[in-house]
């Protein structure tokens, strides 16, 4: 049993419930604050942007939340996803560690993101919403939501960070194929976009700016459009727990249980997706398990940011969230892992990190691409640049296990394939990529501008 190479589940083993970690957290996350009044917000403040069911999930303290049958039906197109034992990688590393990975790149959009895009589109459809707006960085989230909206008959408007819009035309075309309208952000369709363009007509855009535009479009639509976010929020993280829940069943089949769970972190959703169902055992039974979120060294909110209230977008339209942040005006280097270039981390992951229940690691991009190429040459799957951060950490842990002669079991989330990211690999092969050590001034450029409440220890 224990030397299975590929561990697959039956369709009827797709989870029937999502796991809501809020129910098990001793220190509950602090409430989001209204951007104007700085008072805790209520459901009515979020109602212009989100359907009521998602707002309920956002604050729910129920441990398990039923996955609607219609959502599971769509999940069946690619779920359950496979889990593999990385035997070839283990051999090359000559490590006593057992390495397993869950592969989310088999989804239609090629990443974990459809796990939340589908329920979000579904709940909007159920509540009579016909149009959604969203932002996308490199295009992973935009294409996931375009796919989901197509399934439930919803029109989608995507604000895509300009530099990616210009450099990554294929993700845009994928969104177009699934029927979405895609705009290069900053646009002149919003006040936020116009004011950025006035300051800098050549602005390359950023995720924070694109969020401002998508939120503004929904908020000023008089209720005709709602907004959808692909990470960070509690309900998004919860939807992703199907990854970890499936992997627990797969680990059982392999007669194993992880000592270490690893995933890259942009906003926190794929890390939460794989790690929260394991943290359930740590929180309720005191099980000893290390969960490590890996961020790029050029956008190190978890390892070098501050835990304080900050906006989710650049303009300051979203509620203030208590999170590890580099400041909402922080502009990271143009590293190739577009999905990890976000200034803050989700409230839930931030609270867990603050409480010492999860760990964080920051890795430079050259080590990540090297790990990605090693992975492609051993396990054959070409990882997304974001995913290579997880792989680099796995290699570090496997090498440590070798030094210590420890038979660790490591599980990581291979959150997407890199087939649309070959230009990044090209730059790596051409020697064009460099590591960038953030200076003190760069690190504080965004933090110094924050005027929002600091969170006392
Ligand atoms: C979006 C994305 C990420 C980072 O986002 P999280 O919210 O942290 O999950 C990582 N990998 C891939 C492939 C992505 O598309």
Coordinates of C-alpha atoms and ligand atoms in Angstrom, one line a residue:
X1 CA 0.0 0.0 0.0
X2 CA 2.6 2.5 1.1
X3 CA 4.5 2.7 -2.2
X4 CA 1.7 4.0 -4.3
X5 CA 2.9 6.4 -7.0
X6 CA -0.4 7.9 -7.9
X7 CA -3.2 8.1 -5.4
X8 CA -6.6 8.8 -6.9
X9 CA -10.1 9.0 -5.5
X10 CA -13.5 8.1 -6.9
X11 CA -15.9 10.9 -8.0
X12 CA -18.2 10.1 -5.0
X13 CA -15.2 11.0 -2.7
X14 CA -15.4 14.7 -3.5
X15 CA -16.0 16.3 -0.1
X16 CA -19.6 17.1 0.7
X17 CA -18.6 19.9 3.1
X18 CA -16.0 22.6 3.3
X19 CA -14.0 23.0 6.5
X20 CA -14.3 26.4 8.3
X21 CA -11.3 26.9 10.4
X22 CA -12.8 29.9 12.2
X23 CA -14.8 27.4 14.3
X24 CA -11.6 25.9 15.7
X25 CA -9.5 29.1 16.2
X26 CA -9.1 30.1 19.9
X27 CA -8.1 33.6 18.9
X28 CA -10.8 34.7 16.5
X29 CA -9.7 37.1 13.8
X30 CA -10.4 40.8 14.5
X31 CA -13.3 42.3 12.6
X32 CA -12.9 44.2 9.4
X33 CA -13.4 47.9 9.8
X34 CA -15.3 50.4 7.6
X35 CA -12.8 52.4 5.5
X36 CA -14.6 55.7 6.4
X37 CA -15.8 55.3 10.0
X38 CA -13.2 52.8 11.1
X39 CA -16.0 51.0 12.9
X40 CA -16.5 47.2 12.5
X41 CA -18.6 46.5 9.5
X42 CA -21.7 44.5 9.3
X43 CA -23.3 42.3 6.6
X44 CA -25.2 45.3 5.1
X45 CA -21.9 47.1 4.4
X46 CA -20.8 44.1 2.2
X47 CA -24.2 43.6 0.5
X48 CA -23.6 45.9 -2.5
X49 CA -20.5 43.7 -3.4
X50 CA -21.3 40.1 -2.5
X51 CA -24.3 37.8 -2.4
X52 CA -25.7 37.2 1.1
X53 CA -24.7 33.5 1.2
X54 CA -21.0 34.4 0.8
X55 CA -21.3 37.1 3.4
X56 CA -22.7 34.6 5.8
X57 CA -19.9 32.2 5.0
X58 CA -17.4 35.0 5.6
X59 CA -18.4 35.3 9.3
X60 CA -19.7 31.8 9.9
X61 CA -18.5 30.0 13.0
X62 CA -19.9 26.6 11.8
X63 CA -17.2 24.0 11.5
X64 CA -18.5 22.4 8.3
X65 CA -20.5 24.0 5.5
X66 CA -22.4 22.0 3.0
X67 CA -21.2 22.1 -0.6
X68 CA -24.2 22.6 -2.9
X69 CA -24.9 19.6 -5.2
X70 CA -24.7 21.9 -8.3
X71 CA -21.2 23.0 -7.3
X72 CA -20.1 19.4 -6.7
X73 CA -21.5 18.6 -10.1
X74 CA -19.1 21.1 -11.7
X75 CA -16.2 20.0 -9.5
X76 CA -16.7 16.6 -11.0
X77 CA -15.3 17.9 -14.3
X78 CA -11.8 17.7 -12.7
X79 CA -12.1 16.7 -9.1
X80 CA -11.0 14.7 -7.1
X81 CA -7.5 15.8 -8.2
X82 CA -4.7 13.3 -8.1
X83 CA -2.0 13.1 -5.5
X84 CA 1.4 11.8 -6.3
X85 CA 4.4 10.5 -4.5
X86 CA 7.4 12.3 -5.9
X87 CA 9.6 9.2 -6.0
X88 CA 11.9 10.6 -8.8
X89 CA 12.5 13.8 -6.9
X90 CA 13.2 11.9 -3.7
X91 CA 15.8 9.8 -5.6
X92 CA 17.6 12.8 -7.1
X93 CA 17.6 14.5 -3.7
X94 CA 18.8 11.3 -2.1
X95 CA 16.6 12.1 0.9
X96 CA 15.0 9.8 3.5
X97 CA 11.9 12.1 3.3
X98 CA 8.8 10.9 1.6
X99 CA 7.4 13.7 -0.6
X100 CA 3.8 13.8 -1.8
X101 CA 2.1 16.4 -3.8
X102 CA -1.5 17.2 -4.6
X103 CA -1.9 18.5 -8.2
X104 CA -4.4 21.2 -8.9
X105 CA -3.2 22.0 -12.4
X106 CA -5.7 19.5 -13.8
X107 CA -8.6 22.1 -13.5
X108 CA -9.9 23.8 -16.6
X109 CA -8.0 27.0 -15.8
X110 CA -4.9 25.1 -14.8
X111 CA -4.8 26.0 -11.1
X112 CA -6.7 25.7 -7.8
X113 CA -8.7 28.9 -8.4
X114 CA -11.8 27.3 -9.9
X115 CA -12.5 25.6 -6.5
X116 CA -13.8 29.0 -5.3
X117 CA -14.7 30.5 -8.7
X118 CA -17.5 27.9 -9.1
X119 CA -19.2 28.3 -5.8
X120 CA -18.9 32.1 -6.1
X121 CA -20.5 32.2 -9.5
X122 CA -23.2 29.7 -8.3
X123 CA -24.2 31.7 -5.2
X124 CA -24.4 34.9 -7.3
X125 CA -26.6 33.1 -9.9
X126 CA -28.9 31.8 -7.1
X127 CA -29.4 35.3 -5.9
X128 CA -30.2 36.7 -9.3
X129 CA -26.9 38.4 -10.2
X130 CA -26.2 38.5 -13.9
X131 CA -22.9 40.4 -13.9
X132 CA -19.7 40.2 -12.0
X133 CA -16.6 42.3 -11.9
X134 CA -13.2 41.2 -10.8
X135 CA -9.5 41.8 -11.2
X136 CA -6.7 39.5 -12.3
X137 CA -2.9 39.8 -12.1
X138 CA -1.3 37.2 -14.3
X139 CA -4.7 36.0 -15.4
X140 CA -5.1 32.8 -13.4
X141 CA -8.0 34.1 -11.3
X142 CA -9.7 35.9 -14.2
X143 CA -9.7 32.7 -16.3
X144 CA -11.0 30.6 -13.4
X145 CA -13.9 33.0 -12.9
X146 CA -14.5 33.3 -16.6
X147 CA -14.9 29.5 -16.8
X148 CA -17.2 29.5 -13.7
X149 CA -19.4 32.4 -15.0
X150 CA -19.8 30.7 -18.3
X151 CA -21.1 27.6 -16.4
X152 CA -23.8 29.6 -14.6
X153 CA -24.7 32.2 -17.3
X154 CA -23.1 35.2 -15.7
X155 CA -21.4 38.1 -17.7
X156 CA -17.9 38.9 -16.4
X157 CA -15.9 42.1 -16.6
X158 CA -12.2 41.6 -15.8
X159 CA -9.6 44.3 -14.9
X160 CA -6.3 42.8 -15.8
X161 CA -3.0 44.4 -14.6
X162 CA -1.7 46.2 -17.6
X163 CA 1.8 44.8 -17.6
X164 CA 0.4 41.2 -17.7
X165 CA -2.3 42.3 -20.2
X166 CA 0.5 43.3 -22.5
X167 CA 3.0 40.5 -21.7
X168 CA 0.5 37.5 -21.4
X169 CA -2.0 37.7 -24.2
X170 CA -2.9 34.0 -24.0
X171 CA -4.5 34.2 -20.5
X172 CA -6.6 37.1 -21.8
X173 CA -7.6 35.1 -24.8
X174 CA -8.6 32.2 -22.6
X175 CA -10.9 34.6 -20.7
X176 CA -12.3 35.9 -24.0
X177 CA -12.9 32.3 -25.1
X178 CA -15.0 31.7 -22.0
X179 CA -16.9 34.9 -22.8
X180 CA -15.4 37.5 -20.4
X181 CA -14.6 41.1 -21.3
X182 CA -11.1 42.0 -20.3
X183 CA -9.7 45.5 -19.7
X184 CA -6.1 46.7 -19.3
X185 CA -6.0 48.3 -15.8
X186 CA -5.7 51.2 -15.0
X187 CA -8.6 52.1 -17.4
X188 CA -10.4 55.3 -17.9
X189 CA -13.7 53.5 -17.0
X190 CA -13.3 54.3 -13.3
X191 CA -12.5 57.3 -11.1
X192 CA -9.7 55.2 -9.4
X193 CA -8.2 54.3 -12.8
X194 CA -8.4 57.8 -14.1
X195 CA -6.6 59.3 -11.1
X196 CA -3.8 56.8 -11.4
X197 CA -3.5 57.5 -15.2
X198 CA -3.3 61.3 -14.4
X199 CA -0.4 60.8 -12.1
X200 CA 1.3 58.3 -14.5
X201 CA -0.1 57.7 -17.9
X202 CA 2.4 54.8 -18.3
X203 CA 1.4 53.1 -15.1
X204 CA 2.1 49.3 -15.4
X205 CA -0.8 48.7 -13.1
X206 CA -0.9 46.5 -10.0
X207 CA -3.3 44.0 -8.4
X208 CA -4.2 46.7 -5.8
X209 CA -5.2 49.1 -8.6
X210 CA -7.2 46.5 -10.5
X211 CA -9.1 45.6 -7.3
X212 CA -10.0 49.3 -6.8
X213 CA -11.3 49.4 -10.3
X214 CA -13.4 46.2 -10.1
X215 CA -14.8 47.2 -6.7
X216 CA -15.7 50.7 -7.9
X217 CA -17.5 49.3 -10.9
X218 CA -19.6 47.0 -8.8
X219 CA -20.2 49.5 -6.0
X220 CA -21.4 52.2 -8.4
X221 CA -23.6 50.0 -10.5
X222 CA -26.7 50.5 -8.4
X223 CA -26.9 46.8 -7.6
X224 CA -26.7 45.5 -11.2
X225 CA -23.2 44.1 -10.7
X226 CA -21.5 42.3 -7.9
X227 CA -17.8 41.8 -7.3
X228 CA -15.8 38.6 -6.8
X229 CA -12.3 38.1 -5.2
X230 CA -10.1 35.1 -5.9
X231 CA -8.2 35.0 -2.6
X232 CA -7.7 36.6 0.8
X233 CA -11.3 36.5 2.1
X234 CA -12.5 33.9 4.6
X235 CA -15.0 32.2 2.3
X236 CA -12.5 31.9 -0.5
X237 CA -10.0 30.1 1.8
X238 CA -12.8 27.9 3.0
X239 CA -13.8 26.9 -0.6
X240 CA -10.2 25.8 -1.2
X241 CA -10.3 23.3 1.7
X242 CA -11.6 20.6 -0.8
X243 CA -7.9 20.3 -1.6
X244 CA -6.7 19.3 1.8
X245 CA -9.8 17.3 2.6
X246 CA -9.3 15.1 -0.5
X247 CA -5.6 14.8 0.3
X248 CA -6.4 13.5 3.8
X249 CA -8.3 10.6 2.2
X250 CA -5.4 10.0 -0.2
X251 CA -2.8 10.1 2.5
X252 CA -4.9 7.4 4.3
X253 CA -4.8 5.3 1.1
X254 CA -1.0 5.7 1.1
X255 CA -0.8 4.8 4.7
X256 CA 0.9 8.1 5.5
X257 CA 0.3 11.4 7.3
X258 CA 2.4 14.6 6.7
X259 CA 4.8 16.0 9.2
X260 CA 5.2 19.1 7.0
X261 CA 2.6 20.8 4.7
X262 CA 3.9 23.4 2.3
X263 CA 2.3 25.8 -0.2
X264 CA 3.1 29.1 -1.8
X265 CA 1.3 32.1 -0.6
X266 CA -0.1 35.1 -2.6
X267 CA -3.2 36.0 -0.7
X268 CA -3.3 32.7 1.1
X269 CA -6.0 30.6 -0.5
X270 CA -4.1 27.6 -1.8
X271 CA -2.0 27.5 1.3
X272 CA -5.2 27.5 3.4
X273 CA -6.8 25.0 1.0
X274 CA -4.1 22.3 1.7
X275 CA -3.2 23.2 5.2
X276 CA -6.4 24.1 7.1
X277 CA -7.8 20.6 7.1
X278 CA -4.6 19.4 8.7
X279 CA -4.5 22.4 11.1
X280 CA -7.9 21.1 12.3
X281 CA -6.0 18.2 13.9
X282 CA -3.5 20.6 15.4
X283 CA -6.1 22.9 16.8
X284 CA -8.5 20.2 18.1
X285 CA -6.1 17.3 19.0
X286 CA -2.8 19.1 19.4
X287 CA -1.3 17.0 16.6
X288 CA 2.3 18.0 15.8
X289 CA 2.3 19.2 12.2
X290 CA 4.3 22.1 10.6
X291 CA 2.5 24.2 7.9
X292 CA 4.8 26.5 5.9
X293 CA 3.6 29.3 3.7
X294 CA 6.2 30.3 1.1
X295 CA 6.3 33.8 -0.3
X296 CA 8.7 35.5 -2.7
X297 CA 11.6 37.4 -1.1
X298 CA 10.7 40.4 -3.1
X299 CA 7.2 40.6 -1.6
X300 CA 7.8 39.4 2.0
X301 CA 4.6 40.4 3.9
X302 CA 4.7 37.4 6.2
X303 CA 8.3 37.5 7.1
X304 CA 9.0 41.3 6.9
X305 CA 5.6 43.0 6.9
X306 CA 3.7 44.4 9.9
X307 CA 0.5 42.9 11.5
X308 CA -1.9 45.8 11.3
X309 CA -5.1 47.1 9.7
X310 CA -4.7 47.8 6.0
X311 CA -6.8 48.1 2.8
X312 CA -7.1 45.3 0.4
X313 CA -6.7 47.7 -2.6
X314 CA -4.5 50.6 -3.6
X315 CA -7.1 53.3 -3.6
X316 CA -8.6 52.4 -0.2
X317 CA -12.1 51.4 -1.1
X318 CA -12.2 48.0 0.6
X319 CA -12.8 47.4 4.3
X320 CA -9.7 47.6 6.5
X321 CA -8.4 44.1 7.3
X322 CA -6.2 43.0 10.2
X323 CA -3.3 41.3 8.3
X324 CA 0.4 41.0 7.7
X325 CA 1.0 43.7 5.1
X326 CA 3.7 45.7 3.4
X327 CA 1.3 48.6 3.0
X328 CA -1.4 48.9 0.2
X329 CA 0.8 51.3 -1.8
X330 CA 3.8 48.8 -1.8
X331 CA 4.8 48.0 -5.4
X332 CA 6.8 44.7 -5.6
X333 CA 9.5 44.1 -8.1
X334 CA 8.3 42.6 -11.4
X335 CA 9.1 39.1 -10.4
X336 CA 7.6 36.4 -12.6
X337 CA 5.3 34.8 -10.1
X338 CA 2.6 37.3 -10.8
X339 CA 0.1 35.5 -8.5
X340 CA 2.3 36.2 -5.4
X341 CA 2.7 39.9 -5.9
X342 CA 0.1 41.1 -3.4
X343 CA 0.9 43.4 -0.5
X344 CA -1.1 41.6 2.2
X345 CA -2.0 38.2 3.4
X346 CA -5.4 36.8 4.3
X347 CA -6.8 37.6 7.8
X348 CA -7.1 34.0 8.8
X349 CA -3.5 33.1 7.7
X350 CA -2.2 36.3 9.4
X351 CA -3.9 35.4 12.7
X352 CA -2.6 31.9 12.6
X353 CA 0.9 33.1 11.9
X354 CA 0.7 35.6 14.7
X355 CA -0.4 32.9 17.0
X356 CA 2.6 30.7 16.0
X357 CA 0.3 28.0 14.5
X358 CA 1.8 28.2 11.0
X359 CA 5.3 29.2 9.7
X360 CA 6.4 31.4 6.8
X361 CA 9.4 31.3 4.6
X362 CA 10.6 33.8 1.9
X363 CA 12.6 32.6 -1.1
X364 CA 14.3 34.4 -4.0
X365 CA 13.2 33.7 -7.6
X366 CA 16.4 32.0 -8.9
X367 CA 16.2 29.3 -6.2
X368 CA 12.5 28.9 -7.1
X369 CA 13.1 28.5 -10.9
X370 CA 15.9 26.1 -10.3
X371 CA 13.6 24.0 -8.1
X372 CA 10.9 24.2 -10.8
X373 CA 13.2 23.0 -13.5
X374 CA 14.4 20.1 -11.3
X375 CA 10.8 19.2 -10.6
X376 CA 10.0 19.2 -14.4
X377 CA 13.0 17.0 -15.0
X378 CA 12.0 14.5 -12.2
X379 CA 8.2 14.5 -11.9
X380 CA 7.7 15.8 -15.5
X381 CA 5.0 18.3 -14.6
X382 CA 6.0 21.9 -15.4
X383 CA 5.0 24.0 -12.4
X384 CA 3.6 27.5 -12.4
X385 CA 6.2 30.0 -11.3
X386 CA 4.1 30.6 -8.1
X387 CA 4.2 26.8 -7.4
X388 CA 8.0 26.7 -7.7
X389 CA 8.2 28.6 -4.4
X390 CA 6.5 25.6 -2.7
X391 CA 8.9 23.2 -4.4
X392 CA 12.0 25.2 -3.4
X393 CA 10.8 24.9 0.3
X394 CA 10.2 21.2 -0.2
X395 CA 13.7 20.8 -1.4
X396 CA 15.1 22.7 1.6
X397 CA 13.1 20.5 4.0
X398 CA 14.1 17.3 2.1
X399 CA 17.8 18.3 2.4
X400 CA 17.4 19.1 6.1
X401 CA 15.8 15.6 6.6
X402 CA 18.8 14.1 4.9
X403 CA 21.3 16.0 7.1
X404 CA 19.3 14.9 10.2
X405 CA 18.7 11.4 8.9
X406 CA 15.0 12.0 9.6
X407 CA 12.2 10.1 7.8
X408 CA 9.9 13.1 7.4
X409 CA 6.7 13.0 5.3
X410 CA 6.3 16.2 3.3
X411 CA 3.1 17.2 1.4
X412 CA 2.9 20.2 -0.8
X413 CA 0.2 21.7 -3.0
X414 CA 1.3 21.9 -6.7
X415 CA -1.3 24.6 -7.2
X416 CA -0.9 25.1 -11.0
X417 CA 0.9 24.3 -14.2
X418 CA 3.1 26.8 -16.0
X419 CA 2.0 26.3 -19.6
X420 CA 1.0 29.9 -19.9
X421 CA 4.2 31.1 -18.2
X422 CA 6.8 29.9 -20.6
X423 CA 8.1 33.5 -21.1
X424 CA 9.2 33.5 -17.5
X425 CA 11.1 30.2 -18.0
X426 CA 12.6 31.7 -21.1
X427 CA 13.9 34.6 -19.1
X428 CA 15.3 32.2 -16.6
X429 CA 17.0 30.1 -19.2
X430 CA 18.4 33.3 -20.9
X431 CA 19.9 34.4 -17.5
X432 CA 17.8 37.5 -17.4
X433 CA 16.3 36.9 -14.0
X434 CA 18.0 38.3 -10.9
X435 CA 17.5 38.1 -7.2
X436 CA 16.5 41.4 -5.6
X437 CA 17.3 42.1 -2.0
X438 CA 14.8 44.6 -0.7
X439 CA 16.4 47.7 0.8
X440 CA 15.2 49.2 4.0
X441 CA 13.7 52.1 2.1
X442 CA 11.9 49.8 -0.3
X443 CA 10.5 47.7 2.4
X444 CA 9.2 50.7 4.3
X445 CA 7.9 52.6 1.2
X446 CA 4.4 51.3 1.7
X447 CA 4.5 50.8 5.5
X448 CA 5.5 54.4 6.1
X449 CA 2.4 55.6 4.3
X450 CA 0.0 53.7 6.5
X451 CA -2.1 55.8 8.9
X452 CA -4.4 53.0 9.9
X453 CA -4.6 51.6 13.4
X454 CA -1.7 49.5 14.6
X455 CA -2.8 46.3 16.3
X456 CA -1.5 46.1 19.9
X457 CA 0.1 42.9 21.0
Ligands
LIG1 C1 -3.2 32.8 -7.6 C2 -2.2 31.7 -7.5 C3 -1.4 31.6 -6.4 C4 -1.4 32.5 -5.2 O1 -2.7 32.8 -4.7 P1 -3.2 32.3 -3.3 O2 -4.3 33.1 -2.9 O3 -2.1 32.5 -2.2 O4 -3.5 30.9 -3.5 C5 -0.5 30.6 -6.4 N1 -0.3 29.8 -7.4 C6 -1.1 29.8 -8.5 C7 -0.9 28.9 -9.6 C8 -2.1 30.8 -8.6 O5 -2.9 30.9 -9.7

